[in-house]
C-alpha cells in the first residue's frame, strides 16, 4: 500500500513563529487532506489538496503531486494551534485514507 | 457544513461485554462510511468500509466477527465491539463521504475503555 511519511515528528514553537510541516507519499494520489487533531481527539479538516496551493487564514498548503509531497505552513502561530497535524491520502479507493504518523505541535506562550 | 455525530463519546465496559458505537451523518446522506481505530500517541488505522445496504469490507488483520458493522440507512452506521477485552480499548473514529464535496468528514470519536 501507499506509504505516508510526515516530518518532523515533533515541533515546539514560540507564539508568533512560523513553521512548515511536510508530508511525503510513495504513489500518486486521488485525495490528500490535512487534519488537525485537537487534545480531545476531534479531527478538523484543514485542507483538501491533492494538488496546487490553498490558503485559509494563517494556514496554507501546497501539494506538488508530481514530486509526491505536500507542505503545510503555519504562520504567526498561536497556542490554539497546538495539537497533532495529520496528512492523509488515498490512491486507489476513494475515502480509504492512509494516515501519516502525524506531527505533534506545541505552541508556547 | 457537513456534520458527523458519534455516540457515545466515552464508554467503559467490563471484559466480555459488547459495546455499540453509532456514527450519524446529520445533514447529508452517506452511502459509505469508514471506521478507524487510534491507539494512544499513534496514528489512525482504517478498520473497515461501511456500505449502506451491503456488507462491510474489512482491512487486513481486522476480525469481522469481532467488529460488527451495520449500515442500515443512509445516515447511520454502527460498530459493535463484541466480547470486548482490554486490548480493544482504543479511540474509534468514523468518517463519512459527503459525496460531491470531495471532503471526508470525521466524527468526534468514541473512547472505549474495557476493564
CSV table of N, CA, C and O in Angstrom, one decimal, chain B residues 7-105:
chain,number,residue,atom,x,y,z
B,7,UNK,N,-21.7,8.5,18.9
B,7,UNK,CA,-22.2,8.3,20.2
B,7,UNK,C,-22.0,6.9,20.6
B,7,UNK,O,-22.2,6.0,19.8
B,8,UNK,N,-21.6,6.6,21.9
B,8,UNK,CA,-21.2,7.6,22.9
B,8,UNK,C,-19.8,8.2,22.7
B,8,UNK,O,-19.0,7.6,21.9
B,9,UNK,N,-19.5,9.2,23.3
B,9,UNK,CA,-18.2,9.8,23.2
B,9,UNK,C,-17.2,9.0,24.1
B,9,UNK,O,-16.0,9.0,23.8
B,10,UNK,N,-17.7,8.5,25.2
B,10,UNK,CA,-16.9,7.7,26.1
B,10,UNK,C,-17.7,6.6,26.6
B,10,UNK,O,-18.9,6.7,26.9
B,11,UNK,N,-17.1,5.4,26.7
B,11,UNK,CA,-17.8,4.2,27.2
B,11,UNK,C,-16.8,3.4,28.0
B,11,UNK,O,-15.7,3.1,27.5
B,12,UNK,N,-17.2,2.9,29.1
B,12,UNK,CA,-16.4,2.0,29.9
B,12,UNK,C,-17.2,0.7,30.1
B,12,UNK,O,-18.4,0.8,30.5
B,13,UNK,N,-16.6,-0.4,29.8
B,13,UNK,CA,-17.4,-1.6,29.9
B,13,UNK,C,-16.5,-2.7,30.6
B,13,UNK,O,-15.3,-2.6,30.6
B,14,UNK,N,-17.1,-3.8,31.0
B,14,UNK,CA,-16.4,-4.9,31.6
B,14,UNK,C,-16.0,-5.9,30.5
B,14,UNK,O,-16.6,-6.0,29.4
B,15,UNK,N,-14.9,-6.6,30.7
B,15,UNK,CA,-14.4,-7.5,29.8
B,15,UNK,C,-15.5,-8.6,29.5
B,15,UNK,O,-16.2,-9.0,30.4
B,16,UNK,N,-15.7,-8.9,28.2
B,16,UNK,CA,-16.6,-9.9,27.8
B,16,UNK,C,-18.0,-9.4,27.3
B,16,UNK,O,-18.8,-10.1,26.7
B,17,UNK,N,-18.2,-8.1,27.6
B,17,UNK,CA,-19.5,-7.5,27.1
B,17,UNK,C,-19.3,-6.9,25.7
B,17,UNK,O,-18.2,-6.8,25.2
B,18,UNK,N,-20.4,-6.5,25.1
B,18,UNK,CA,-20.4,-5.9,23.8
B,18,UNK,C,-20.8,-4.5,23.9
B,18,UNK,O,-21.6,-4.1,24.7
B,19,UNK,N,-20.2,-3.7,23.0
B,19,UNK,CA,-20.4,-2.3,23.0
B,19,UNK,C,-20.7,-1.8,21.6
B,19,UNK,O,-20.1,-2.2,20.6
B,20,UNK,N,-21.8,-1.0,21.5
B,20,UNK,CA,-22.2,-0.5,20.2
B,20,UNK,C,-21.9,1.0,20.1
B,20,UNK,O,-22.2,1.8,21.0
B,21,UNK,N,-21.2,1.4,19.0
B,21,UNK,CA,-20.9,2.8,18.7
B,21,UNK,C,-21.7,3.3,17.5
B,21,UNK,O,-21.6,2.6,16.5
B,22,UNK,N,-22.3,4.4,17.5
B,22,UNK,CA,-23.1,4.9,16.4
B,22,UNK,C,-22.4,6.1,15.7
B,22,UNK,O,-21.7,6.9,16.4
B,23,UNK,N,-22.5,6.1,14.4
B,23,UNK,CA,-22.0,7.2,13.6
B,23,UNK,C,-23.1,7.7,12.7
B,23,UNK,O,-23.6,6.9,11.9
B,24,UNK,N,-23.5,8.9,12.9
B,24,UNK,CA,-24.6,9.5,12.1
B,24,UNK,C,-24.1,10.7,11.3
B,24,UNK,O,-23.4,11.6,11.8
B,25,UNK,N,-24.5,10.8,10.0
B,25,UNK,CA,-24.3,12.0,9.2
B,25,UNK,C,-25.6,12.8,9.4
B,25,UNK,O,-26.7,12.3,9.2
B,26,UNK,N,-25.4,14.0,10.0
B,26,UNK,CA,-26.6,14.8,10.4
B,26,UNK,C,-27.3,15.6,9.3
B,26,UNK,O,-28.5,15.8,9.3
B,27,UNK,N,-26.5,16.0,8.3
B,27,UNK,CA,-27.1,16.9,7.3
B,27,UNK,C,-26.8,16.5,5.9
B,27,UNK,O,-26.9,17.3,5.0
B,28,UNK,N,-26.4,15.2,5.8
B,28,UNK,CA,-26.2,14.7,4.4
B,28,UNK,C,-26.3,13.2,4.5
B,28,UNK,O,-26.3,12.6,5.5
B,29,UNK,N,-26.5,12.6,3.3
B,29,UNK,CA,-26.6,11.2,3.2
B,29,UNK,C,-25.3,10.6,2.8
B,29,UNK,O,-24.5,11.2,2.0
B,30,UNK,N,-24.9,9.5,3.4
B,30,UNK,CA,-23.6,8.9,3.2
B,30,UNK,C,-23.8,7.4,2.9
B,30,UNK,O,-24.1,6.6,3.7
B,31,UNK,N,-23.6,7.0,1.6
B,31,UNK,CA,-23.7,5.6,1.3
B,31,UNK,C,-22.5,4.9,1.8
B,31,UNK,O,-22.5,3.7,1.9
B,32,UNK,N,-21.4,5.6,2.0
B,32,UNK,CA,-20.2,5.0,2.5
B,32,UNK,C,-19.7,5.7,3.8
B,32,UNK,O,-19.6,6.9,3.8
B,33,UNK,N,-19.3,4.9,4.8
B,33,UNK,CA,-18.7,5.5,6.0
B,33,UNK,C,-17.5,4.6,6.3
B,33,UNK,O,-17.4,3.5,5.8
B,34,UNK,N,-16.6,5.2,7.0
B,34,UNK,CA,-15.3,4.5,7.3
B,34,UNK,C,-15.1,4.5,8.8
B,34,UNK,O,-15.4,5.4,9.5
B,35,UNK,N,-14.6,3.4,9.3
B,35,UNK,CA,-14.2,3.3,10.7
B,35,UNK,C,-12.7,3.1,10.9
B,35,UNK,O,-12.1,2.3,10.2
B,36,UNK,N,-12.2,3.9,11.8
B,36,UNK,CA,-10.8,4.0,12.2
B,36,UNK,C,-10.6,3.7,13.6
B,36,UNK,O,-11.5,3.9,14.5
B,37,UNK,N,-9.4,3.2,14.0
B,37,UNK,CA,-9.0,3.0,15.4
B,37,UNK,C,-7.7,3.7,15.6
B,37,UNK,O,-6.8,3.7,14.7
B,38,UNK,N,-7.6,4.4,16.8
B,38,UNK,CA,-6.4,5.1,17.1
B,38,UNK,C,-6.0,4.7,18.5
B,38,UNK,O,-6.7,5.0,19.5
B,39,UNK,N,-4.8,4.1,18.6
B,39,UNK,CA,-4.3,3.8,19.9
B,39,UNK,C,-3.5,5.1,20.4
B,39,UNK,O,-3.1,5.9,19.6
B,40,UNK,N,-3.3,5.2,21.7
B,40,UNK,CA,-2.7,6.4,22.3
B,40,UNK,C,-1.3,6.7,21.6
B,40,UNK,O,-0.5,5.9,21.4
B,41,UNK,N,-1.2,8.0,21.3
B,41,UNK,CA,0.1,8.5,20.7
B,41,UNK,C,0.4,7.9,19.3
B,41,UNK,O,1.5,7.9,18.9
B,42,UNK,N,-0.6,7.3,18.7
B,42,UNK,CA,-0.4,6.7,17.4
B,42,UNK,C,-1.3,7.3,16.4
B,42,UNK,O,-2.2,8.2,16.7
B,43,UNK,N,-1.2,6.9,15.1
B,43,UNK,CA,-2.0,7.5,14.0
B,43,UNK,C,-3.3,6.7,13.9
B,43,UNK,O,-3.5,5.7,14.7
B,44,UNK,N,-4.1,7.1,13.0
B,44,UNK,CA,-5.4,6.4,12.8
B,44,UNK,C,-5.1,5.3,11.8
B,44,UNK,O,-4.4,5.4,10.8
B,45,UNK,N,-5.8,4.1,12.1
B,45,UNK,CA,-5.7,3.0,11.2
B,45,UNK,C,-7.1,2.6,10.7
B,45,UNK,O,-8.0,2.5,11.5
B,46,UNK,N,-7.2,2.5,9.4
B,46,UNK,CA,-8.5,2.2,8.8
B,46,UNK,C,-8.9,0.7,9.2
B,46,UNK,O,-8.0,-0.2,9.0
B,47,UNK,N,-10.1,0.5,9.7
B,47,UNK,CA,-10.5,-0.8,10.1
B,47,UNK,C,-11.4,-1.4,9.0
B,47,UNK,O,-11.2,-2.6,8.6
B,48,UNK,N,-12.4,-0.6,8.5
B,48,UNK,CA,-13.4,-1.2,7.6
B,48,UNK,C,-14.1,0.0,6.9
B,48,UNK,O,-14.2,1.1,7.4
B,49,UNK,N,-14.7,-0.4,5.8
B,49,UNK,CA,-15.5,0.5,5.0
B,49,UNK,C,-16.9,0.0,5.1
B,49,UNK,O,-17.2,-1.2,4.9
B,50,UNK,N,-17.8,0.9,5.6
B,50,UNK,CA,-19.2,0.5,5.8
B,50,UNK,C,-20.1,1.0,4.6
B,50,UNK,O,-20.0,2.1,4.2
B,51,UNK,N,-20.8,0.0,4.0
B,51,UNK,CA,-21.5,0.3,2.8
B,51,UNK,C,-23.0,0.2,3.1
B,51,UNK,O,-23.4,-0.9,3.5
B,52,UNK,N,-23.8,1.2,2.8
B,52,UNK,CA,-25.2,1.2,3.1
B,52,UNK,C,-25.9,0.1,2.2
B,52,UNK,O,-25.7,0.0,1.0
B,53,UNK,N,-26.6,-0.8,2.9
B,53,UNK,CA,-27.3,-1.9,2.3
B,53,UNK,C,-26.5,-3.1,1.9
B,53,UNK,O,-27.1,-4.0,1.3
B,54,UNK,N,-25.2,-3.1,2.2
B,54,UNK,CA,-24.4,-4.3,1.9
B,54,UNK,C,-23.4,-4.5,3.0
B,54,UNK,O,-23.3,-3.8,3.9
B,55,UNK,N,-22.7,-5.6,2.8
B,55,UNK,CA,-21.7,-6.0,3.9
B,55,UNK,C,-20.5,-5.0,3.9
B,55,UNK,O,-20.1,-4.5,2.8
B,56,UNK,N,-20.0,-4.8,5.1
B,56,UNK,CA,-18.8,-4.0,5.2
B,56,UNK,C,-17.6,-4.8,4.6
B,56,UNK,O,-17.6,-6.0,4.6
B,57,UNK,N,-16.6,-4.0,4.2
B,57,UNK,CA,-15.4,-4.6,3.8
B,57,UNK,C,-14.3,-4.2,4.8
B,57,UNK,O,-14.1,-3.1,5.2
B,58,UNK,N,-13.6,-5.2,5.3
B,58,UNK,CA,-12.6,-5.1,6.4
B,58,UNK,C,-11.2,-5.0,5.8
B,58,UNK,O,-10.8,-5.7,4.9
B,59,UNK,N,-10.4,-4.3,6.5
B,59,UNK,CA,-9.0,-4.3,6.2
B,59,UNK,C,-8.3,-5.5,6.7
B,59,UNK,O,-8.8,-6.2,7.6
B,60,UNK,N,-7.1,-5.8,6.1
B,60,UNK,CA,-6.4,-7.0,6.5
B,60,UNK,C,-6.1,-6.9,8.0
B,60,UNK,O,-5.6,-5.9,8.5
B,61,UNK,N,-6.3,-8.1,8.7
B,61,UNK,CA,-6.0,-8.1,10.1
B,61,UNK,C,-7.1,-7.7,11.0
B,61,UNK,O,-7.0,-7.9,12.2
B,62,UNK,N,-8.2,-7.2,10.5
B,62,UNK,CA,-9.3,-6.8,11.3
B,62,UNK,C,-10.3,-7.9,11.3
B,62,UNK,O,-10.8,-8.3,10.3
B,63,UNK,N,-10.7,-8.4,12.5
B,63,UNK,CA,-11.6,-9.5,12.6
B,63,UNK,C,-13.1,-9.1,12.4
B,63,UNK,O,-13.6,-8.3,13.2
B,64,UNK,N,-13.7,-9.6,11.4
B,64,UNK,CA,-15.1,-9.1,11.1
B,64,UNK,C,-16.1,-9.6,12.1
B,64,UNK,O,-17.1,-9.0,12.3
B,65,UNK,N,-15.8,-10.7,12.7
B,65,UNK,CA,-16.7,-11.3,13.8
B,65,UNK,C,-16.5,-10.5,15.1
B,65,UNK,O,-17.4,-10.6,16.0
B,66,UNK,N,-15.4,-9.9,15.3
B,66,UNK,CA,-15.1,-9.1,16.5
B,66,UNK,C,-15.7,-7.7,16.4
B,66,UNK,O,-16.2,-7.2,17.3
B,67,UNK,N,-15.6,-7.1,15.2
B,67,UNK,CA,-16.1,-5.8,15.0
B,67,UNK,C,-17.2,-5.8,13.9
B,67,UNK,O,-16.9,-5.8,12.7
B,68,UNK,N,-18.4,-5.9,14.5
B,68,UNK,CA,-19.6,-6.0,13.6
B,68,UNK,C,-20.0,-4.6,13.1
B,68,UNK,O,-20.2,-3.7,13.9
B,69,UNK,N,-20.2,-4.5,11.8
B,69,UNK,CA,-20.6,-3.2,11.3
B,69,UNK,C,-21.9,-3.3,10.5
B,69,UNK,O,-22.1,-4.2,9.7
B,70,UNK,N,-22.8,-2.4,10.8
B,70,UNK,CA,-24.1,-2.4,10.2
B,70,UNK,C,-24.4,-1.0,9.7
B,70,UNK,O,-24.2,0.0,10.4
B,71,UNK,N,-24.8,-0.9,8.4
B,71,UNK,CA,-25.1,0.4,7.8
B,71,UNK,C,-26.5,0.3,7.2
B,71,UNK,O,-26.6,0.2,6.0
B,72,UNK,N,-27.4,0.4,8.1
B,72,UNK,CA,-28.8,0.1,7.7
B,72,UNK,C,-29.5,1.3,7.0
B,72,UNK,O,-30.5,1.1,6.4
B,73,UNK,N,-29.0,2.5,7.2
B,73,UNK,CA,-29.6,3.6,6.5
B,73,UNK,C,-28.6,4.5,5.9
B,73,UNK,O,-27.4,4.4,6.2
B,74,UNK,N,-29.0,5.5,5.2
B,74,UNK,CA,-28.0,6.4,4.5
B,74,UNK,C,-27.4,7.4,5.5
B,74,UNK,O,-26.6,8.2,5.1
B,75,UNK,N,-27.9,7.4,6.8
B,75,UNK,CA,-27.3,8.3,7.7
B,75,UNK,C,-26.8,7.7,9.0
B,75,UNK,O,-26.3,8.4,9.9
B,76,UNK,N,-26.7,6.4,9.0
B,76,UNK,CA,-26.3,5.7,10.3
B,76,UNK,C,-25.5,4.5,10.0
B,76,UNK,O,-25.9,3.6,9.2
B,77,UNK,N,-24.3,4.4,10.6
B,77,UNK,CA,-23.5,3.2,10.6
B,77,UNK,C,-23.2,2.9,12.1
B,77,UNK,O,-23.0,3.8,12.9
B,78,UNK,N,-23.2,1.6,12.4
B,78,UNK,CA,-22.9,1.2,13.8
B,78,UNK,C,-21.7,0.2,13.8
B,78,UNK,O,-21.6,-0.6,12.9
B,79,UNK,N,-20.9,0.4,14.8
B,79,UNK,CA,-19.8,-0.5,15.0
B,79,UNK,C,-20.0,-1.2,16.4
B,79,UNK,O,-20.1,-0.5,17.4
B,80,UNK,N,-20.1,-2.5,16.4
B,80,UNK,CA,-20.3,-3.2,17.7
B,80,UNK,C,-19.0,-4.0,17.9
B,80,UNK,O,-18.6,-4.9,17.1
B,81,UNK,N,-18.4,-3.7,19.1
B,81,UNK,CA,-17.2,-4.5,19.5
B,81,UNK,C,-17.8,-5.6,20.4
B,81,UNK,O,-18.3,-5.4,21.5
B,82,UNK,N,-17.6,-6.8,19.9
B,82,UNK,CA,-18.2,-8.0,20.6
B,82,UNK,C,-17.2,-8.6,21.5
B,82,UNK,O,-16.0,-8.6,21.2
B,83,UNK,N,-17.7,-9.1,22.7
B,83,UNK,CA,-16.9,-9.7,23.7
B,83,UNK,C,-15.6,-8.9,23.9
B,83,UNK,O,-14.5,-9.4,23.6
B,84,UNK,N,-15.7,-7.7,24.3
B,84,UNK,CA,-14.6,-6.8,24.4
B,84,UNK,C,-13.6,-7.2,25.4
B,84,UNK,O,-13.9,-7.8,26.4
B,85,UNK,N,-12.3,-7.0,25.1
B,85,UNK,CA,-11.2,-7.3,26.0
B,85,UNK,C,-10.4,-6.0,26.2
B,85,UNK,O,-10.5,-5.1,25.4
B,86,UNK,N,-9.6,-6.0,27.2
B,86,UNK,CA,-8.8,-4.7,27.5
B,86,UNK,C,-8.0,-4.3,26.3
B,86,UNK,O,-7.8,-3.1,26.1
B,87,UNK,N,-7.5,-5.2,25.5
B,87,UNK,CA,-6.7,-4.8,24.3
B,87,UNK,C,-7.6,-4.1,23.2
B,87,UNK,O,-7.0,-3.5,22.3
B,88,UNK,N,-8.9,-4.2,23.4
B,88,UNK,CA,-9.8,-3.4,22.4
B,88,UNK,C,-9.9,-2.0,22.8
B,88,UNK,O,-10.6,-1.2,22.1
B,89,UNK,N,-9.4,-1.6,24.0
B,89,UNK,CA,-9.5,-0.3,24.5
B,89,UNK,C,-8.8,0.6,23.5
B,89,UNK,O,-7.6,0.4,23.1
B,90,UNK,N,-9.5,1.6,23.0
B,90,UNK,CA,-8.9,2.5,21.9
B,90,UNK,C,-9.9,3.6,21.7
B,90,UNK,O,-11.0,3.7,22.3
B,91,UNK,N,-9.5,4.5,20.8
B,91,UNK,CA,-10.3,5.6,20.3
B,91,UNK,C,-10.8,5.2,18.9
B,91,UNK,O,-10.0,4.9,18.0
B,92,UNK,N,-12.1,5.1,18.8
B,92,UNK,CA,-12.7,4.7,17.5
B,92,UNK,C,-13.3,5.9,16.8
B,92,UNK,O,-14.1,6.7,17.4
B,93,UNK,N,-13.0,6.2,15.6
B,93,UNK,CA,-13.4,7.3,14.9
B,93,UNK,C,-14.1,6.9,13.5
B,93,UNK,O,-13.6,6.1,12.8
B,94,UNK,N,-15.2,7.6,13.2
B,94,UNK,CA,-15.8,7.3,11.9
B,94,UNK,C,-15.7,8.5,11.0
B,94,UNK,O,-15.5,9.6,11.5
B,95,UNK,N,-15.8,8.2,9.7
B,95,UNK,CA,-15.8,9.3,8.8
B,95,UNK,C,-16.9,9.0,7.7
B,95,UNK,O,-17.2,7.8,7.5
B,96,UNK,N,-17.4,10.0,7.1
B,96,UNK,CA,-18.4,9.8,6.1
B,96,UNK,C,-18.1,10.6,4.8
B,96,UNK,O,-17.5,11.7,4.9
B,97,UNK,N,-18.4,10.0,3.7
B,97,UNK,CA,-18.2,10.6,2.4
B,97,UNK,C,-19.3,11.5,2.0
B,97,UNK,O,-20.4,11.0,1.7
B,98,UNK,N,-19.1,12.7,2.1
B,98,UNK,CA,-20.1,13.7,1.7
B,98,UNK,C,-20.0,13.9,0.2
B,98,UNK,O,-19.3,14.8,-0.3
B,99,UNK,N,-20.6,13.0,-0.5
B,99,UNK,CA,-20.5,12.9,-2.0
B,99,UNK,C,-20.7,14.2,-2.6
B,99,UNK,O,-21.7,14.9,-2.4
B,100,UNK,N,-19.8,14.5,-3.5
B,100,UNK,CA,-19.9,15.8,-4.2
B,100,UNK,C,-19.0,16.9,-3.6
B,100,UNK,O,-18.7,17.9,-4.2
B,101,UNK,N,-18.7,16.7,-2.3
B,101,UNK,CA,-17.9,17.7,-1.6
B,101,UNK,C,-16.4,17.4,-1.6
B,101,UNK,O,-15.6,18.3,-1.3
B,102,UNK,N,-16.0,16.2,-2.1
B,102,UNK,CA,-14.6,15.8,-2.1
B,102,UNK,C,-13.9,16.0,-0.8
B,102,UNK,O,-12.7,16.2,-0.7
B,103,UNK,N,-14.7,15.9,0.3
B,103,UNK,CA,-14.1,16.0,1.6
B,103,UNK,C,-14.7,15.0,2.5
B,103,UNK,O,-15.9,14.8,2.5
B,104,UNK,N,-13.8,14.3,3.3
B,104,UNK,CA,-14.3,13.3,4.2
B,104,UNK,C,-14.5,14.0,5.6
B,104,UNK,O,-13.6,14.7,6.0
B,105,UNK,N,-15.7,13.8,6.2
B,105,UNK,CA,-16.0,14.5,7.5
B,105,UNK,C,-15.9,13.4,8.6
B,105,UNK,O,-16.4,12.4,8.4
